[in-house]
mmCIF file of C-alpha atoms in Angstrom:
data_model
loop_
_atom_site.group_PDB
_atom_site.id
_atom_site.type_symbol
_atom_site.label_atom_id
_atom_site.label_comp_id
_atom_site.label_asym_id
_atom_site.label_seq_id
_atom_site.Cartn_x
_atom_site.Cartn_y
_atom_site.Cartn_z
ATOM 1 C CA LYS D 114 -20.496 -13.597 9.985
ATOM 2 C CA ALA D 115 -17.168 -15.244 10.050
ATOM 3 C CA GLY D 116 -14.476 -13.243 8.523
ATOM 4 C CA VAL D 117 -11.957 -13.857 6.154
ATOM 5 C CA THR D 118 -9.759 -16.852 6.897
ATOM 6 C CA GLN D 119 -5.963 -17.282 5.652
ATOM 7 C CA THR D 120 -4.029 -20.966 5.923
ATOM 8 C CA PRO D 121 -1.658 -21.842 7.336
ATOM 9 C CA ARG D 122 -1.004 -19.190 9.531
ATOM 10 C CA TYR D 123 2.994 -19.727 9.515
ATOM 11 C CA LEU D 124 5.316 -21.567 6.552
ATOM 12 C CA ILE D 125 8.790 -22.343 6.880
ATOM 13 C CA LYS D 126 10.249 -23.273 3.111
ATOM 14 C CA THR D 127 13.991 -23.233 1.305
ATOM 15 C CA ARG D 128 15.101 -21.404 -1.476
ATOM 16 C CA GLY D 129 13.763 -23.026 -4.557
ATOM 17 C CA GLN D 130 10.585 -24.642 -3.201
ATOM 18 C CA GLN D 131 7.695 -23.452 -4.262
ATOM 19 C CA VAL D 132 4.371 -22.407 -1.828
ATOM 20 C CA THR D 133 0.902 -22.519 -2.178
ATOM 21 C CA LEU D 134 -1.235 -19.878 0.283
ATOM 22 C CA SER D 135 -5.029 -20.263 0.768
ATOM 23 C CA CYS D 136 -7.679 -17.622 1.158
ATOM 24 C CA SER D 137 -11.083 -18.080 1.895
ATOM 25 C CA PRO D 138 -12.955 -14.685 1.603
ATOM 26 C CA ILE D 139 -16.273 -13.701 3.919
ATOM 27 C CA SER D 140 -19.268 -15.122 2.584
ATOM 28 C CA GLY D 141 -21.019 -13.234 -0.303
ATOM 29 C CA HIS D 142 -17.537 -11.296 -0.944
ATOM 30 C CA ARG D 143 -16.620 -11.897 -4.764
ATOM 31 C CA SER D 144 -13.662 -9.565 -4.847
ATOM 32 C CA VAL D 145 -10.069 -11.158 -3.047
ATOM 33 C CA SER D 146 -6.988 -9.058 -3.286
ATOM 34 C CA TRP D 147 -3.739 -10.131 -1.979
ATOM 35 C CA TYR D 148 -0.525 -7.791 -0.432
ATOM 36 C CA GLN D 149 3.188 -8.876 0.671
ATOM 37 C CA GLN D 150 3.766 -6.440 3.682
ATOM 38 C CA THR D 151 7.821 -6.360 4.529
ATOM 39 C CA PRO D 152 9.443 -4.112 6.902
ATOM 40 C CA GLY D 153 11.644 -2.931 4.020
ATOM 41 C CA GLN D 154 8.830 -2.410 1.313
ATOM 42 C CA GLY D 155 5.758 -1.853 3.185
ATOM 43 C CA LEU D 156 2.677 -2.758 1.693
ATOM 44 C CA GLN D 157 2.630 -3.717 -1.433
ATOM 45 C CA PHE D 158 -0.613 -5.243 -3.838
ATOM 46 C CA LEU D 159 0.242 -8.407 -5.530
ATOM 47 C CA PHE D 160 -3.359 -8.784 -7.827
ATOM 48 C CA GLU D 161 -6.771 -8.969 -7.352
ATOM 49 C CA TYR D 162 -9.555 -11.563 -8.491
ATOM 50 C CA PHE D 163 -13.226 -11.303 -9.115
ATOM 51 C CA SER D 164 -15.487 -14.020 -10.337
ATOM 52 C CA GLU D 165 -12.387 -16.317 -10.908
ATOM 53 C CA THR D 166 -10.726 -13.669 -13.246
ATOM 54 C CA GLN D 167 -7.582 -11.599 -12.547
ATOM 55 C CA ARG D 168 -8.762 -8.051 -12.572
ATOM 56 C CA ASN D 169 -5.509 -6.111 -11.399
ATOM 57 C CA LYS D 170 -1.922 -6.978 -11.203
ATOM 58 C CA GLY D 171 0.735 -5.010 -9.519
ATOM 59 C CA ASN D 172 4.452 -5.125 -9.948
ATOM 60 C CA PHE D 173 5.673 -8.785 -9.179
ATOM 61 C CA PRO D 174 7.645 -11.157 -10.910
ATOM 62 C CA GLY D 175 5.715 -14.006 -12.721
ATOM 63 C CA ARG D 176 6.716 -16.396 -10.173
ATOM 64 C CA PHE D 177 4.093 -15.155 -8.209
ATOM 65 C CA SER D 178 0.622 -16.138 -9.346
ATOM 66 C CA GLY D 179 -2.678 -16.939 -8.041
ATOM 67 C CA ARG D 180 -6.027 -17.977 -9.008
ATOM 68 C CA GLN D 181 -9.975 -17.806 -7.883
ATOM 69 C CA PHE D 182 -12.245 -20.565 -7.514
ATOM 70 C CA SER D 183 -16.097 -20.491 -7.986
ATOM 71 C CA ASN D 184 -16.857 -20.340 -4.365
ATOM 72 C CA SER D 185 -14.319 -17.278 -4.309
ATOM 73 C CA ARG D 186 -11.867 -19.130 -2.413
ATOM 74 C CA SER D 187 -8.733 -17.815 -3.481
ATOM 75 C CA GLU D 188 -4.983 -19.391 -3.609
ATOM 76 C CA MET D 189 -1.746 -17.458 -4.469
ATOM 77 C CA ASN D 190 1.006 -19.465 -5.346
ATOM 78 C CA VAL D 191 5.121 -18.589 -5.514
ATOM 79 C CA SER D 192 7.567 -20.745 -7.631
ATOM 80 C CA THR D 193 11.470 -20.876 -6.735
ATOM 81 C CA LEU D 194 10.986 -19.068 -3.550
ATOM 82 C CA GLU D 195 13.884 -16.054 -2.943
ATOM 83 C CA LEU D 196 15.287 -15.102 0.578
ATOM 84 C CA GLY D 197 13.408 -12.233 0.065
ATOM 85 C CA ASP D 198 10.246 -13.525 -0.532
ATOM 86 C CA SER D 199 9.911 -13.832 3.034
ATOM 87 C CA ALA D 200 7.262 -11.734 4.020
ATOM 88 C CA LEU D 201 3.469 -11.486 5.755
ATOM 89 C CA TYR D 202 1.082 -12.349 2.876
ATOM 90 C CA LEU D 203 -2.175 -10.545 3.392
ATOM 91 C CA CYS D 204 -5.377 -11.000 1.215
ATOM 92 C CA ALA D 205 -8.454 -8.708 1.709
ATOM 93 C CA SER D 206 -12.150 -9.425 0.129
ATOM 94 C CA SER D 207 -14.757 -7.193 -0.419
ATOM 95 C CA PHE D 208 -18.027 -7.576 -2.277
ATOM 96 C CA THR D 209 -17.328 -6.178 -5.735
ATOM 97 C CA GLY D 210 -13.999 -4.827 -5.271
ATOM 98 C CA TYR D 211 -14.707 -0.927 -6.153
ATOM 99 C CA ALA D 212 -13.930 1.463 -3.903
ATOM 100 C CA GLU D 213 -15.322 -0.656 -0.919
ATOM 101 C CA GLU D 214 -14.315 -1.361 2.324
ATOM 102 C CA GLN D 215 -11.821 -4.069 1.899
ATOM 103 C CA PHE D 216 -11.449 -6.551 5.121
ATOM 104 C CA PHE D 217 -8.530 -8.488 5.944
ATOM 105 C CA GLY D 218 -7.604 -11.800 7.019
ATOM 106 C CA PRO D 219 -4.817 -12.301 9.398
ATOM 107 C CA GLY D 220 -1.709 -13.333 7.143
ATOM 108 C CA THR D 221 0.503 -16.032 6.302
ATOM 109 C CA ARG D 222 3.784 -15.479 7.710
ATOM 110 C CA LEU D 223 6.578 -17.067 5.116
ATOM 111 C CA THR D 224 9.845 -17.430 6.333
ATOM 112 C CA VAL D 225 12.380 -18.508 3.385
ATOM 113 C CA LEU D 226 15.327 -20.212 4.543
ATOM 114 C CA GLY R 270 2.557 5.516 -8.863
ATOM 115 C CA GLU R 271 0.713 6.848 -5.966
ATOM 116 C CA ASP R 272 3.128 7.371 -3.126
ATOM 117 C CA VAL R 273 1.647 7.725 0.186
ATOM 118 C CA GLU R 274 3.474 8.908 3.155
ATOM 119 C CA GLN R 275 3.535 8.621 6.825
ATOM 120 C CA SER R 276 5.895 9.453 9.845
ATOM 121 C CA LEU R 277 7.131 6.628 11.470
ATOM 122 C CA PHE R 278 6.554 6.836 15.121
ATOM 123 C CA LEU R 279 4.553 8.796 16.964
ATOM 124 C CA SER R 280 4.367 8.346 21.365
ATOM 125 C CA VAL R 281 1.436 9.962 23.819
ATOM 126 C CA ARG R 282 0.675 9.634 27.271
ATOM 127 C CA GLU R 283 -2.833 7.554 27.823
ATOM 128 C CA GLY R 284 -5.688 10.158 27.676
ATOM 129 C CA ASP R 285 -4.377 12.360 25.664
ATOM 130 C CA SER R 286 -5.270 12.940 21.732
ATOM 131 C CA SER R 287 -3.200 11.311 19.064
ATOM 132 C CA VAL R 288 -2.523 12.853 15.426
ATOM 133 C CA ILE R 289 -1.590 10.629 13.119
ATOM 134 C CA ASN R 290 -0.423 12.462 9.580
ATOM 135 C CA CYS R 291 -0.524 11.290 6.042
ATOM 136 C CA THR R 292 0.236 12.893 2.785
ATOM 137 C CA TYR R 293 -0.788 11.471 -0.478
ATOM 138 C CA THR R 294 -0.055 12.353 -4.279
ATOM 139 C CA ASP R 295 -2.918 11.595 -6.468
ATOM 140 C CA SER R 296 -5.203 14.428 -6.206
ATOM 141 C CA SER R 297 -7.426 12.555 -8.168
ATOM 142 C CA SER R 298 -8.147 9.974 -5.559
ATOM 143 C CA THR R 299 -11.755 9.590 -4.429
ATOM 144 C CA TYR R 300 -11.279 7.565 -1.107
ATOM 145 C CA LEU R 301 -9.102 7.335 1.965
ATOM 146 C CA TYR R 302 -9.010 4.996 4.246
ATOM 147 C CA TRP R 303 -7.537 4.364 7.790
ATOM 148 C CA TYR R 304 -6.463 0.803 8.921
ATOM 149 C CA LYS R 305 -5.217 -0.513 12.457
ATOM 150 C CA GLN R 306 -2.468 -3.782 12.804
ATOM 151 C CA GLU R 307 -1.482 -4.857 16.035
ATOM 152 C CA PRO R 308 0.927 -7.361 16.528
ATOM 153 C CA GLY R 309 0.688 -10.602 14.737
ATOM 154 C CA ALA R 310 -2.600 -9.625 13.179
ATOM 155 C CA GLY R 311 -4.041 -8.525 10.174
ATOM 156 C CA LEU R 312 -5.414 -4.815 8.996
ATOM 157 C CA GLN R 313 -8.684 -3.832 10.394
ATOM 158 C CA LEU R 314 -10.620 -0.881 9.342
ATOM 159 C CA LEU R 315 -10.979 2.164 11.070
ATOM 160 C CA THR R 316 -12.532 4.377 8.873
ATOM 161 C CA TYR R 317 -12.800 5.885 5.668
ATOM 162 C CA ILE R 318 -13.526 9.263 3.719
ATOM 163 C CA PHE R 319 -14.548 10.279 0.263
ATOM 164 C CA SER R 320 -12.837 13.106 -1.210
ATOM 165 C CA ASN R 321 -15.698 15.310 -1.139
ATOM 166 C CA MET R 322 -15.469 15.407 2.806
ATOM 167 C CA ASP R 323 -13.504 17.625 4.851
ATOM 168 C CA MET R 324 -13.971 15.922 8.102
ATOM 169 C CA LYS R 325 -15.793 12.662 9.234
ATOM 170 C CA GLN R 326 -16.369 11.867 13.027
ATOM 171 C CA ASP R 327 -16.925 8.495 14.205
ATOM 172 C CA GLN R 328 -17.062 7.955 18.315
ATOM 173 C CA ARG R 329 -12.994 8.995 19.219
ATOM 174 C CA LEU R 330 -11.510 8.561 15.812
ATOM 175 C CA THR R 331 -11.859 11.864 13.661
ATOM 176 C CA VAL R 332 -10.168 12.145 10.099
ATOM 177 C CA LEU R 333 -9.572 15.282 8.845
ATOM 178 C CA LEU R 334 -8.957 15.580 4.630
ATOM 179 C CA ASN R 335 -7.343 18.940 2.932
ATOM 180 C CA LYS R 336 -7.672 18.048 -0.420
ATOM 181 C CA LYS R 337 -5.573 21.082 -1.720
ATOM 182 C CA ASP R 338 -2.321 20.040 0.212
ATOM 183 C CA LYS R 339 -3.065 16.362 -0.127
ATOM 184 C CA HIS R 340 -2.892 15.842 3.591
ATOM 185 C CA LEU R 341 -5.026 13.268 5.626
ATOM 186 C CA SER R 342 -5.211 12.771 9.428
ATOM 187 C CA LEU R 343 -6.268 10.981 12.385
ATOM 188 C CA ARG R 344 -7.099 12.346 16.003
ATOM 189 C CA ILE R 345 -7.853 9.753 18.494
ATOM 190 C CA ALA R 346 -9.384 11.507 21.560
ATOM 191 C CA ASP R 347 -8.829 9.725 25.069
ATOM 192 C CA THR R 348 -5.738 7.568 23.349
ATOM 193 C CA GLN R 349 -5.944 4.407 25.182
ATOM 194 C CA THR R 350 -3.193 1.589 25.617
ATOM 195 C CA GLY R 351 -5.184 -0.728 23.765
ATOM 196 C CA ASP R 352 -4.554 1.978 20.809
ATOM 197 C CA SER R 353 -0.735 1.243 20.523
ATOM 198 C CA ALA R 354 -0.535 -0.225 17.183
ATOM 199 C CA ILE R 355 0.388 0.368 14.007
ATOM 200 C CA TYR R 356 -2.011 2.688 11.977
ATOM 201 C CA PHE R 357 -1.878 2.868 8.037
ATOM 202 C CA CYS R 358 -3.460 5.408 5.773
ATOM 203 C CA ALA R 359 -4.374 4.075 2.331
ATOM 204 C CA ASP R 360 -5.182 5.481 -0.970
ATOM 205 C CA LEU R 361 -7.611 4.004 -3.221
ATOM 206 C CA PRO R 362 -7.136 6.284 -6.687
ATOM 207 C CA PRO R 363 -9.687 6.059 -9.548
ATOM 208 C CA ASN R 364 -8.952 3.309 -12.186
ATOM 209 C CA THR R 365 -6.695 1.392 -10.362
ATOM 210 C CA GLY R 366 -9.085 -1.308 -10.077
ATOM 211 C CA ASN R 367 -9.109 -2.136 -6.611
ATOM 212 C CA GLN R 368 -5.388 -1.479 -5.577
ATOM 213 C CA PHE R 369 -4.888 0.213 -2.452
ATOM 214 C CA TYR R 370 -1.859 2.288 -2.147
ATOM 215 C CA PHE R 371 -0.799 2.140 1.355
ATOM 216 C CA GLY R 372 1.644 4.407 3.388
ATOM 217 C CA THR R 373 4.699 3.259 5.363
ATOM 218 C CA GLY R 374 2.606 2.920 8.693
ATOM 219 C CA THR R 375 2.973 5.098 12.220
ATOM 220 C CA SER R 376 3.777 3.005 15.389
ATOM 221 C CA LEU R 377 1.941 4.566 18.026
ATOM 222 C CA THR R 378 3.053 3.841 21.471
ATOM 223 C CA VAL R 379 0.552 4.595 24.480
ATOM 224 C CA ILE R 380 2.552 5.418 27.539
ATOM 225 C CA PRO R 381 0.355 4.606 30.786
#
C-alpha cells in the first residue's frame, strides 16, 4: 500500500510569489490535514479537509488556503509569500479524521528568499 | 489552546534504555501519540495510548500515562543507533476535529 505522497519535495520561491503544494493521501483515506513545521514554532496545524470540505482550521492568515478534490487529493496554496513562510509543510491522512492514526508524508521543504 | 511540552535533548549509550517525557495541559484528552522524525523525513507513528490506559507495551517501546499529572513517557529498551531521531508527543483533545497538538520534540542521540 503506497504511503502519503507530497510534491514537490523541495521548492524555492521569492517574496511576494505564490506557491501550491500537493498531497496524495493513502488510498481509501478521506481526511487530509496540513501542518507547518519550523524550528521556532514547531509543528502547527494549518487545516483539515474531509470529503472536499474544510472541516477545521488553525490559526494562520488568509494567505494560507487549501482544497480537496473528489479523489481526496489535497492542495494547499500560500499567496504573497513572506520570508517567515519558509518551513517544512507536512500533510497527513487518515480514514475519517476522528481520533485515528494519522499517517504523514515526507513533506515539502519551502524556502522563501 | 492545548500546550504540550517536552525536553529538547536526550543522549544515551547504545544498549541502554531511553526515556522521553512529555507533559500536556488538556485533561480531557482522549488519545496521546508518539511520532518519530528522522532527518529529512516526515513523521512516523510509533504508538499511541488511550486515556483510559496507564501503560502500553509494543516490542521495545513502553508508553506510560499518568493522567493525574498529565504526564506521558516513552521508554525505548535496548536503544540502538538507528533510534537516533526527534521524537514528538502529540495530543488529540476532544472537540478539536482532527487537530493534533505536538510537543516541541526531543532530539535523541544514541552514542555507540
